[in-house]
XYZ file of C-alpha atoms in Angstrom:
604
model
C 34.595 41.469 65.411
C 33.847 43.109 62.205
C 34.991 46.684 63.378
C 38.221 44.564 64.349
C 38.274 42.955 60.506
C 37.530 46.606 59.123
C 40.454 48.543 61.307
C 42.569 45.447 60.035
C 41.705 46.072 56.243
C 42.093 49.939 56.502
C 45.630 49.241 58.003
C 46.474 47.027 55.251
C 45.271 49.652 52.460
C 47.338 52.554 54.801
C 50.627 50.206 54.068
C 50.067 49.291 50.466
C 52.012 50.956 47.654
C 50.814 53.901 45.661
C 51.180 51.238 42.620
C 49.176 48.795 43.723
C 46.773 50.712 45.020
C 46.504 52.161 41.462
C 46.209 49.407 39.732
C 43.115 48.150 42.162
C 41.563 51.124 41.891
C 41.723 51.174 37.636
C 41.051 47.452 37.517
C 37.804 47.982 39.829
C 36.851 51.063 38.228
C 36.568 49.071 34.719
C 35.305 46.248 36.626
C 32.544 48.769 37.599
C 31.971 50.867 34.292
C 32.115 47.781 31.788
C 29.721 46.157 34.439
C 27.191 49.426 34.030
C 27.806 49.394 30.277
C 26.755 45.911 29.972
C 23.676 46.370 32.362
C 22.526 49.573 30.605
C 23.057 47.489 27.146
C 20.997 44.606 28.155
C 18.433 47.072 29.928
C 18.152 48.821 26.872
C 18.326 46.331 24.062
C 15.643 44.343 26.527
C 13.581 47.637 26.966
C 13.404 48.121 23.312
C 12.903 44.479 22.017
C 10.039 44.126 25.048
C 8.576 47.600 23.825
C 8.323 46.454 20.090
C 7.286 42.748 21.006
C 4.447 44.066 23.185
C 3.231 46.495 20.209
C 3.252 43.841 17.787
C 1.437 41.297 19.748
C -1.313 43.996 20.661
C -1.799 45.255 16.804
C -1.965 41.488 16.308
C -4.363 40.770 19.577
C -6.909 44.054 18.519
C -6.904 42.340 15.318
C -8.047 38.960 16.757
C -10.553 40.811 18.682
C -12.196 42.662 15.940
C -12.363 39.680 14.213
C -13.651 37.267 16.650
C -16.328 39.075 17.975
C -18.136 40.574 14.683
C -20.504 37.708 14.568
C -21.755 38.748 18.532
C -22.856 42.219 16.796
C -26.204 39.840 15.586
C -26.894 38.723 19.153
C -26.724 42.848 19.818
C -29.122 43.237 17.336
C -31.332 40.608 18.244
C -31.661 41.468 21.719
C -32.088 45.564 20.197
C -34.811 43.852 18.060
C -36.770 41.998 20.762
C -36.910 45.391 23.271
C -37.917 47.659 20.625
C -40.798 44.724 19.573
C -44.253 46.336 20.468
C -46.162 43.180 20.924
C -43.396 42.454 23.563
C -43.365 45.867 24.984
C -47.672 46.432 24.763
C -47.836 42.699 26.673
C -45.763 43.632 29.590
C -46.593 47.025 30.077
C -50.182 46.568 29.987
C -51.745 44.969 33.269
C -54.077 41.188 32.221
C -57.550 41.413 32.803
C -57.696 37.766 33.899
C -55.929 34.759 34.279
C -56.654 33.494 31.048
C -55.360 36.685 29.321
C -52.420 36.414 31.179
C -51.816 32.836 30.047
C -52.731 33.811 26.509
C -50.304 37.104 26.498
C -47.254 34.941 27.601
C -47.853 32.478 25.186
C -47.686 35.527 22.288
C -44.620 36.826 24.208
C -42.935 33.316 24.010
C -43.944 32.351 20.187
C -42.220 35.859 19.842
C -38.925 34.550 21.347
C -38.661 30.960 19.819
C -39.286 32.868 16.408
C -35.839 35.098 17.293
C -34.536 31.758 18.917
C -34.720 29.881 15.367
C -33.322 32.815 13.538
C -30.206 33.219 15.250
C -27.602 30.762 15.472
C -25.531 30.011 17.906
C -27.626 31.492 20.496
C -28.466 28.704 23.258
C -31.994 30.466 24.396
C -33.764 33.506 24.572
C -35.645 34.666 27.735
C -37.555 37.200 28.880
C -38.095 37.302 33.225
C -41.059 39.340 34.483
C -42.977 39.849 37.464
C -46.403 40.519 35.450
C -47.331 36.597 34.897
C -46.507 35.269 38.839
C -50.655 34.283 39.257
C -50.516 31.724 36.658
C -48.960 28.731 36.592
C -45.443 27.705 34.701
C -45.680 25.522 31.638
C -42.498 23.890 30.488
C -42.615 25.685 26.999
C -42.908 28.653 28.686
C -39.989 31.710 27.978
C -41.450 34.106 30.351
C -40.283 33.188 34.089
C -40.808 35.415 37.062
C -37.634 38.074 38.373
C -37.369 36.104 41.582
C -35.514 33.043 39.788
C -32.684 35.708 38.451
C -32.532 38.129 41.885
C -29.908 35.694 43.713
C -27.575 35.451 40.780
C -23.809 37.129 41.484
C -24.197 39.831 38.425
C -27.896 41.197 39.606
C -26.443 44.219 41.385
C -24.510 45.110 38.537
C -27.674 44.853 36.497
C -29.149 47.591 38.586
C -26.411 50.052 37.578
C -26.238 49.258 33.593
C -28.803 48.994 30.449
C -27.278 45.556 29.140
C -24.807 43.124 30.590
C -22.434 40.591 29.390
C -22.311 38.169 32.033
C -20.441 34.257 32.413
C -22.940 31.496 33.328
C -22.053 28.508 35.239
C -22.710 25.207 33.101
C -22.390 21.921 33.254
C -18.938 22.201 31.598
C -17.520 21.376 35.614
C -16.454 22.999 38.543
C -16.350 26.903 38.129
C -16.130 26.994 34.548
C -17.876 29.141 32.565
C -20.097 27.087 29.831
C -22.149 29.331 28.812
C -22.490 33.379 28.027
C -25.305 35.359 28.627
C -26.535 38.799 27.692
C -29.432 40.650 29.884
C -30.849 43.918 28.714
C -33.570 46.148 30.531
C -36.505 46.281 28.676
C -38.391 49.887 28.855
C -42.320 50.461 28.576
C -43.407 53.577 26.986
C -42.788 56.082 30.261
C -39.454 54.765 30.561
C -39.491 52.033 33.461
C -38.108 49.018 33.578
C -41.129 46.378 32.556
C -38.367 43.261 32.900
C -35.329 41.798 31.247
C -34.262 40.283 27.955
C -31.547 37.494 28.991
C -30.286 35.775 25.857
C -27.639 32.884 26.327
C -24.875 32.118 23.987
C -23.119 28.475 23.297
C -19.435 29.134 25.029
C -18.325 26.380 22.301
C -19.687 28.593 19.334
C -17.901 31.750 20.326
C -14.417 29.526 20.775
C -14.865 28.712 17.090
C -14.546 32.339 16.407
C -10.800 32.382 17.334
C -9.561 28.954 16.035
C -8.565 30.346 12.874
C -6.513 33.471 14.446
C -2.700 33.369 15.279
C -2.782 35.251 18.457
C -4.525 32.893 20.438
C -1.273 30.042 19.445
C 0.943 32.107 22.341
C 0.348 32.010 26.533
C -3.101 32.206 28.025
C -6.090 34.729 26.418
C -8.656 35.309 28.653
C -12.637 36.863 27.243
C -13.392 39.519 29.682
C -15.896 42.482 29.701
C -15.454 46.505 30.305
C -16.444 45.710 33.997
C -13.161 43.135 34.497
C -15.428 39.941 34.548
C -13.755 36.669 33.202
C -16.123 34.828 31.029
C -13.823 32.352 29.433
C -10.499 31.229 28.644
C -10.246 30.853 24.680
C -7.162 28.625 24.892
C -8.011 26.704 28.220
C -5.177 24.008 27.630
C -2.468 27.070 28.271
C -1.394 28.221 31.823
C -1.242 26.162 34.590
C -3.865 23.100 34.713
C -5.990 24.973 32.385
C -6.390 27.635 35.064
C -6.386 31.785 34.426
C -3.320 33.096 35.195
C -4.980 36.438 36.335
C -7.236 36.645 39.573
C -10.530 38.705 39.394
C -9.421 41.313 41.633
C -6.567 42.184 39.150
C -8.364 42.163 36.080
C -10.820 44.690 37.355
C -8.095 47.106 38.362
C -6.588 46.671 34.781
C -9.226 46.821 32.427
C -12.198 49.008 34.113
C -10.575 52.199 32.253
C -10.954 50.435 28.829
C -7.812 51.287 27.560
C -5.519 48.712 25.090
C -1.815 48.645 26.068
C 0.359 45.717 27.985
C 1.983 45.568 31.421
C 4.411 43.174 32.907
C 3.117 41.166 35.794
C 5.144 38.970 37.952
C 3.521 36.579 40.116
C 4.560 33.403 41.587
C 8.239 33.850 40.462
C 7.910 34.044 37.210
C 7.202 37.269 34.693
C 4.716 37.649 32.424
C 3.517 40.170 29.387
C -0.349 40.813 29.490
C -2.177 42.487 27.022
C -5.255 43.954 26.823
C -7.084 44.903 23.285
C -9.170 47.588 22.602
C -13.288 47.079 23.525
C -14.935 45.553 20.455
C -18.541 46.654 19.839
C -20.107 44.577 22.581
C -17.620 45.777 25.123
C -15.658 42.138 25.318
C -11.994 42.675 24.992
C -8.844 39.880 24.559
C -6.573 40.118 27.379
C -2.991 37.925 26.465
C -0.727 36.621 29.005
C 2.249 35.530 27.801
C 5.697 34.435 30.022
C 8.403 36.529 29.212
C 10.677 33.810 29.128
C 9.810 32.560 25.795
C 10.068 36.486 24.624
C 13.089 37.091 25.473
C 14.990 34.084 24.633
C 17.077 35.924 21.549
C 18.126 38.599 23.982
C 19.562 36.251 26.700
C 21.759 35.115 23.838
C 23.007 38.788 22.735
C 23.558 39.344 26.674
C 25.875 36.426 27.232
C 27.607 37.859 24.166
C 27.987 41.744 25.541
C 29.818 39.975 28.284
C 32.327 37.795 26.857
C 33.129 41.253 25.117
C 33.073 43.112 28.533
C 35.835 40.325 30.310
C 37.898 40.902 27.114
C 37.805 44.192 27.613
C 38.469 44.303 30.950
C 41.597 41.793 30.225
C 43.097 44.271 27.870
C 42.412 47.602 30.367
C 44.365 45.729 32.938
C 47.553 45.257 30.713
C 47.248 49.081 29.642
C 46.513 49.635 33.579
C 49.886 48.077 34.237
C 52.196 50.140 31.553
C 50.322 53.044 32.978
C 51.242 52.730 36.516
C 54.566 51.947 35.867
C 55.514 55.037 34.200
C 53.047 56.732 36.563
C 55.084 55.939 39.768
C 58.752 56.383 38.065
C 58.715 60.052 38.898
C 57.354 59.604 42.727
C 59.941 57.009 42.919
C 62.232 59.901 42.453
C 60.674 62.089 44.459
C 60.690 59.878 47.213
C 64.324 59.717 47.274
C 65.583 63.312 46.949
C 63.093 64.232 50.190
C 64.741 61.331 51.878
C 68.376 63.184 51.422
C 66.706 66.315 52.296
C 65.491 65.019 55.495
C 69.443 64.216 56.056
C 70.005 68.056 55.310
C 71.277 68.050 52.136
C 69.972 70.666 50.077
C 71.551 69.647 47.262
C 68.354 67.580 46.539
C 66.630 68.728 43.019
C 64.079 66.806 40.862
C 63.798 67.388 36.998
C 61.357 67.956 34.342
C 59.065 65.621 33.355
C 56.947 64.673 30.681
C 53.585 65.392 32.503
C 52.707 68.824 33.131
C 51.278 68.028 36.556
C 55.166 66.374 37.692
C 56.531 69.486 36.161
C 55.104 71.469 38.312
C 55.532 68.818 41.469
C 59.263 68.997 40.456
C 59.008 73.112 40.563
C 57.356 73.111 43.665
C 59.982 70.774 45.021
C 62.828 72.693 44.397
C 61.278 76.026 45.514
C 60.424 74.222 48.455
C 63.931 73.326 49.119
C 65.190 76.996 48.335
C 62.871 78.264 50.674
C 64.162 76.011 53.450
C 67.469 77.432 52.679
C 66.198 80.681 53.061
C 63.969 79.667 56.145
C 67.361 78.336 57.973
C 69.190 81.663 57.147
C 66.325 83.857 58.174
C 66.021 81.294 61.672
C 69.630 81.873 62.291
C 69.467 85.751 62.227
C 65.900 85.302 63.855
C 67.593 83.811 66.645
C 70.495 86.280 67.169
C 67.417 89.083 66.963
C 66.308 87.353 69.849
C 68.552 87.410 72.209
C 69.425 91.216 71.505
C 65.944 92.053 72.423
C 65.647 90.028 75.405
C 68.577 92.101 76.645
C 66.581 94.886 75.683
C 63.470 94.162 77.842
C 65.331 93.523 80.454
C 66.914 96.856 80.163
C 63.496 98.508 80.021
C 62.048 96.591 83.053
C 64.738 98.390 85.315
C 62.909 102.023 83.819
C 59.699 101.818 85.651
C 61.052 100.697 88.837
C 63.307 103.587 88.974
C 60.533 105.599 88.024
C 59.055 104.600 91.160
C 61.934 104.758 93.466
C 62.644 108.643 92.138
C 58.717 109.524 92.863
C 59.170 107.958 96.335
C 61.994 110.051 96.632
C 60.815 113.037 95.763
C 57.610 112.023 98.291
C 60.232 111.866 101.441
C 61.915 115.135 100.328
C 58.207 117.065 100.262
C 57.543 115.543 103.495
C 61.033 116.466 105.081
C 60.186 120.182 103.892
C 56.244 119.515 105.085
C 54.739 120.356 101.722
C 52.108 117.784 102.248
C 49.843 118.780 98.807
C 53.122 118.265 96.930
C 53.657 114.820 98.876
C 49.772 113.871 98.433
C 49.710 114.615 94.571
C 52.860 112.491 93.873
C 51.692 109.310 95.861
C 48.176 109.790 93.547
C 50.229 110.180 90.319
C 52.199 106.949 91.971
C 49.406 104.705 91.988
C 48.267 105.973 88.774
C 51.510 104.581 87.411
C 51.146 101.182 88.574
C 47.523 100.894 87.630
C 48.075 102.401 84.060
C 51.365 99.813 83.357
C 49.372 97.313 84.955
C 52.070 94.788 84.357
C 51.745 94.919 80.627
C 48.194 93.741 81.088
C 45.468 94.649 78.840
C 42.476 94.424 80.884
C 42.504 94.915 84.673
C 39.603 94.537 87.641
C 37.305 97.133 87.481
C 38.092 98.534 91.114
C 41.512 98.621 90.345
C 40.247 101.191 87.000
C 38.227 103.054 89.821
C 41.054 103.495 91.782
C 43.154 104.605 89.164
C 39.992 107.450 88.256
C 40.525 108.662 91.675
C 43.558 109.370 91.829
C 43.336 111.609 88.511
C 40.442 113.056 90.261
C 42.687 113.883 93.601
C 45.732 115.422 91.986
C 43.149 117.732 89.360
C 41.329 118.843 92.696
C 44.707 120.029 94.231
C 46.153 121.254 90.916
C 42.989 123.407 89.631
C 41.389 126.682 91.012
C 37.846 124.829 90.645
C 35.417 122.849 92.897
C 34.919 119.296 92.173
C 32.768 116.915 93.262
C 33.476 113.195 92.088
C 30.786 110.674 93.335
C 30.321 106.988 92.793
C 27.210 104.410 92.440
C 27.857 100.779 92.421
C 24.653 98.936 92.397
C 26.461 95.207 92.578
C 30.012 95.401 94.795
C 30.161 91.794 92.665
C 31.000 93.683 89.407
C 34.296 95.431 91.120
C 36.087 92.094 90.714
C 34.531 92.327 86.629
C 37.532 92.584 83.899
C 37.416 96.073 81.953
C 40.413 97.605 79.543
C 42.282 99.817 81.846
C 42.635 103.910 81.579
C 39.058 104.155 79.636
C 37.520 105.970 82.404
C 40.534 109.082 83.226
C 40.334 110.462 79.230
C 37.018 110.922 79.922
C 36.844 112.441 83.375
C 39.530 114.792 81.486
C 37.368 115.629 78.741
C 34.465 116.574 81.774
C 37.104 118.684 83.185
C 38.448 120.283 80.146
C 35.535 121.006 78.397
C 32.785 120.889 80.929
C 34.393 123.348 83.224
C 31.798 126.094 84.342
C 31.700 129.672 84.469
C 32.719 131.421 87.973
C 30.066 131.465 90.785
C 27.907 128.854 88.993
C 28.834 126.164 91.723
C 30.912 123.002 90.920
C 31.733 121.016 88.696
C 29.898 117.212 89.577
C 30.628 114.235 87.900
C 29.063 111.116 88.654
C 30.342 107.454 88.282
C 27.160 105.259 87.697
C 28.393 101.308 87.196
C 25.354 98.379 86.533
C 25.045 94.883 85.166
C 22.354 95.232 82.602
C 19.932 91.935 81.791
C 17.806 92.265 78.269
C 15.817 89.203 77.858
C 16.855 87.480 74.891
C 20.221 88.864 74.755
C 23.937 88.505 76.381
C 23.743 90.597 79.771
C 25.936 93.444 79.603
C 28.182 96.011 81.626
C 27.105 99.544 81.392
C 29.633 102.402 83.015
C 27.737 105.671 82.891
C 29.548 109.260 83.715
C 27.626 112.357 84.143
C 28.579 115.880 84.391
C 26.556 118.895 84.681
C 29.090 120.855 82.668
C 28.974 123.460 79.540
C 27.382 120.023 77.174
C 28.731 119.243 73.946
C 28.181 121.962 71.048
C 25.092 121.693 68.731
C 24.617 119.395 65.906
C 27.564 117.088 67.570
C 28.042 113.675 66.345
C 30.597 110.461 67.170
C 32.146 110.965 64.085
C 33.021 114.421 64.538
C 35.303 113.590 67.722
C 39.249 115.036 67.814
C 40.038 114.456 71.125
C 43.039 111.505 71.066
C 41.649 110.322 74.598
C 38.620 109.584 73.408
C 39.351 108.079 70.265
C 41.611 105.681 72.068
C 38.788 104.314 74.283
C 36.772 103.959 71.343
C 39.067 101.811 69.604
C 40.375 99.716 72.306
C 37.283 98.716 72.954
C 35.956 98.175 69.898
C 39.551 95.838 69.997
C 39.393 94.100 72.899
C 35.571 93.620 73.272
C 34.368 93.464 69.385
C 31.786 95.486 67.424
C 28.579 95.268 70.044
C 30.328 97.054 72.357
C 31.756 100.958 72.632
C 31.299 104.300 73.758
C 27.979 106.450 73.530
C 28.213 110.323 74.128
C 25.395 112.448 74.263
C 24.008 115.529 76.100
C 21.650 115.593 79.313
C 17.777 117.040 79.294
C 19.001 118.861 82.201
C 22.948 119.929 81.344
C 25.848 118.426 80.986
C 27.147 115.623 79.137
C 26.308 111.682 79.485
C 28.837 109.183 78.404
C 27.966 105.537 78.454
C 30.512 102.847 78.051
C 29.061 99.434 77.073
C 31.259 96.093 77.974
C 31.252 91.887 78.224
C 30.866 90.722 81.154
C 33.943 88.735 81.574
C 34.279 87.260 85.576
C 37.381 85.185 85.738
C 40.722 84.352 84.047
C 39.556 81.970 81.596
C 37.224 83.980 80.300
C 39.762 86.957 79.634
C 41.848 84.634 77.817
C 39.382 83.574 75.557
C 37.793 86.735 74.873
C 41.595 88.160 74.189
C 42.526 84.679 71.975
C 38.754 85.514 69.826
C 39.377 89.261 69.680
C 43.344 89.168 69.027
């Protein structure tokens, strides 16, 4: 169905005019480009607005954190104060004598922390947890309590790994909400071990009223976090959903382990929203802001709603220039249209004229040259044709040569035979059949037997014309490659040449020349047909080369070869270890009809 619908719409496009296929095209090209332009406008004016939003609010929100948490520098010191203490320090390092000195020691150690207690405000308790007092009894005033009651809270194992922690403490402000805030810091005996831990809890209400006063905290949600990604409070609670933090634990460690202040835009739930993070202050608590972008970008919607009542105008007013366009566009194919139509009658008298456009000037040049030429073409088709005929009269003339050719050798055959002169009679039928072969019907590649045949006879009539001994002798490994296509007449010019120039000096024996014919199979290459012809003749003369060959015979098997077979192929001369000469003809195997023809239609 929809390639049906799609064949349908191409079809419809195929018959449309050239004009109104223009005018779509312009008027969805603008469509297009104003649409980009708009898009990149808004992207960019929204890119740029978000960018300096975002780096006002975080100026503004590092602000609000180095504000807010300056008072939490005294609980630092405090808690610095307490470890460095040497009562402290001497009391849990050094092991009780007794019971009673271990009551007694506590009770310093706790005077020591409900001193610091009074001192700071703000600060909910101050308690130190120890394993050195577990054989006395607990007293309610106590502030010394045993490491077991701390071992199964959540932030122990971070404990392990750090000096001090900032840590949220469940409360009895309800259900997972962080009431209070504690701080726990090793505390060190004099060879460096842990003796126990300092935990000091903070008033969640008393570090809210820290940020009542700042501006920042007016806009989204801010959530109190540490370096580690811990949520300890909200600072605005009311904001966000039900009082709930926008940001899931998980996330907030990913974001704010490295420290770093900058903003991101999160999206989550549907909606999109700008978080901030401030830089650490100086008890490694940071602000992190999350504001919906919504509210942010409210101005910009406005300017984008603008940009594209602009862009439709614009659009409206391209469509009207679209239209004048076009129509003076098409005025001069109009034209066009017509004077081909009167040349497809045959008039030649069709022209077209200048126009304004350089690119129809030269359509209107090309149109009448084309026209001039067709004049021409006509005139040169009409003497063409009359050419024609005068040589098929011709060929048939020349087709009646060769057979009379063969009727006067026949002739002259009977007449030697009437007279008995059978030598005479024997070399004419030879240079018969060499006839036939070498015209071959006009063919340029023949059967290799019929090639062989044709070298025989050569052979026959130069053993009854010449004073010399020959001795011609073939080796066929494969009968199958007789029926292989070769060029004809390659292998007489060079039996010749053997003759010629290989002829030996009286009452060294005969000449010998040997036919050697193989299909040669290379692994990883085209198989191959390799003709090899040996003589034991004079050789060729020292320092001899391809390039240095005369001989017209032999040039004209080079290059036929190289033209009907291509550039791997050709003829290889060279002398033998023993004597004589060794040419080597290389060739394509080519079996049947079709493959002649293509090899010819490639080559030619």
């Amino acid at each position: 169905m929809q390639k049906r619908m799609l064949g349908t719409w191409l079809l419809r496009i195929r018959r449309s005019k050239l004009s109104t296929l223009m005018a779509a095209s312009i008027i969805t090209f603008n469509l297009i480009f104003l649409g980009f332009i708009v898009l990149l406008a808004y992207r960019t004016f929204s890119d740029v607005t978000f960018r300096e939003i975002s780096t006002t609010r975080l100026a503004l929100l590092n602000e609000s954190t180095k504000r807010g948490f300056d008072f939490m520098t005294n609980v630092s010191g405090t808690a610095y104060s307490i470890a460095a203490n040497k009562s402290v320090i001497e009391g849990l390092e050094n092991t009780p004598a007794s019971k009673y000195q271990m009551i007694s020691r506590r009770r310093e150690i706790t005077e020591i922390l409900q001193h610091s207690l009074v001192l700071n405000e703000g600060v909910s308790s101050i308690e130190i947890y120890s394993d050195l007092f577990s054989g006395v009894p607990q007293s309610s005033t106590d502030l010394v309590f045993p490491v077991s009651s701390i071992k199964n809270e959540s932030w122990y194992p971070q404990l392990k790994q750090a000096d001090s922690l900032w840590v949220p403490l469940e409360g009895s402000g309800g259900e997972d909400e962080p009431y209070l805030i504690g701080h726990i810091q090793h505390l060190f005996g004099n060879e460096g071990k842990t003796i126990g831990y300092l935990y000091i809890r903070l008033s969640a209400d008393d570090i809210l009223k820290q940020f009542k006063d700042i501006p920042a905290v007016l806009d989204g949600q801010i959530h109190l976090v540490d370096t580690s990604g811990n949520l300890l409070l909200l600072v605005n609670k009311e904001s966000g959903s039900a009082g709930k933090a926008v940001l899931e634990a998980d996330w907030l460690y990913q974001h704010t382990y490295e420290g770093n202040e900058g903003y991101e835009l999160l999206k989550k739930d549907g909606q999109s929203y700008l978080v901030l993070f401030s830089r650490p202050s100086t008890i490694s608590w940071r602000l992190v802001q999350v504001i919906p972008t919504r509210e942010l970008l409210q101005e910009v919607r406005k300017a984008d709603r603008q940009v594209i009542g602009i862009g439709l105008l614009c659009l409206l007013l391209s469509a009207l220039l679209a239209y004048f366009f076009i129509r003076n566009m098409i005025r001069p194919v109009r034209r066009l249209i017509q004077e081909m139509r009167k040349l497809e009658r045959g008039d030649f008298r069709a022209s077209m004229s200048e126009s304004l456009t350089e690119e129809y000037t030269q359509m209107s040049y090309g149109f009448n040259h084309m026209v001039n030429r067709l004049q021409e073409l006509v005139q040169s088709e009409r003497e063409a044709s009359a050419a024609k005929r005068e040589a098929q009269a011709g060929l048939l003339e020349a087709q009646i040569k060769p057979h009379f050719l063969y009727n006067t050798l026949d002739m002259i055959h009977w007449k030697a035979m009437d007279y008995d002169a059978q030598d005479i009679s024997y070399m004419i039928t030879q240079l018969g059949k060499m006839l036939r072969i070498g015209l071959s019907g006009g063919r340029m590649l023949i059967r290799l037997r019929d090639e062989l045949e044709h070298a025989r006879c050569y052979v026959s009539i130069q053993q009854e014309r010449l004073p010399i001994a020959i001795e011609y002798t073939e080796s066929i490994a494969d009968p199958a490659v007789r029926s292989y296509f070769i060029p004809k007449v390659i292998l007489q010019p060079l039996i010749e040449n053997s003759i010629i120039h290989g002829s030996r000096e009286p009452g060294s024996g005969p000449l010998q020349i040997h036919l050697e014919v193989r299909e040669m199979k290379t692994p990883g290459s085209q198989p191959y047909l390799q003709i090899m012809l040996l003589d034991n003749g004079r050789g060729l003369a020292e320092g001899w080369s391809m390039e240095q060959v005369s001989g017209i015979g032999t040039r004209n098997v080079m290059s036929r070869i190289q033209l009907y077979c291509g550039e791997p192929y050709g003829l290889y001369l060279a002398n033998r270890p023993e004597r004589g000469v060794a040419a080597m003809i290389t060739l394509p195997i080519i079996e049947t009809e079709e493959q002649l023809e293509r090899l010819l239609r490639d080559q030619l």
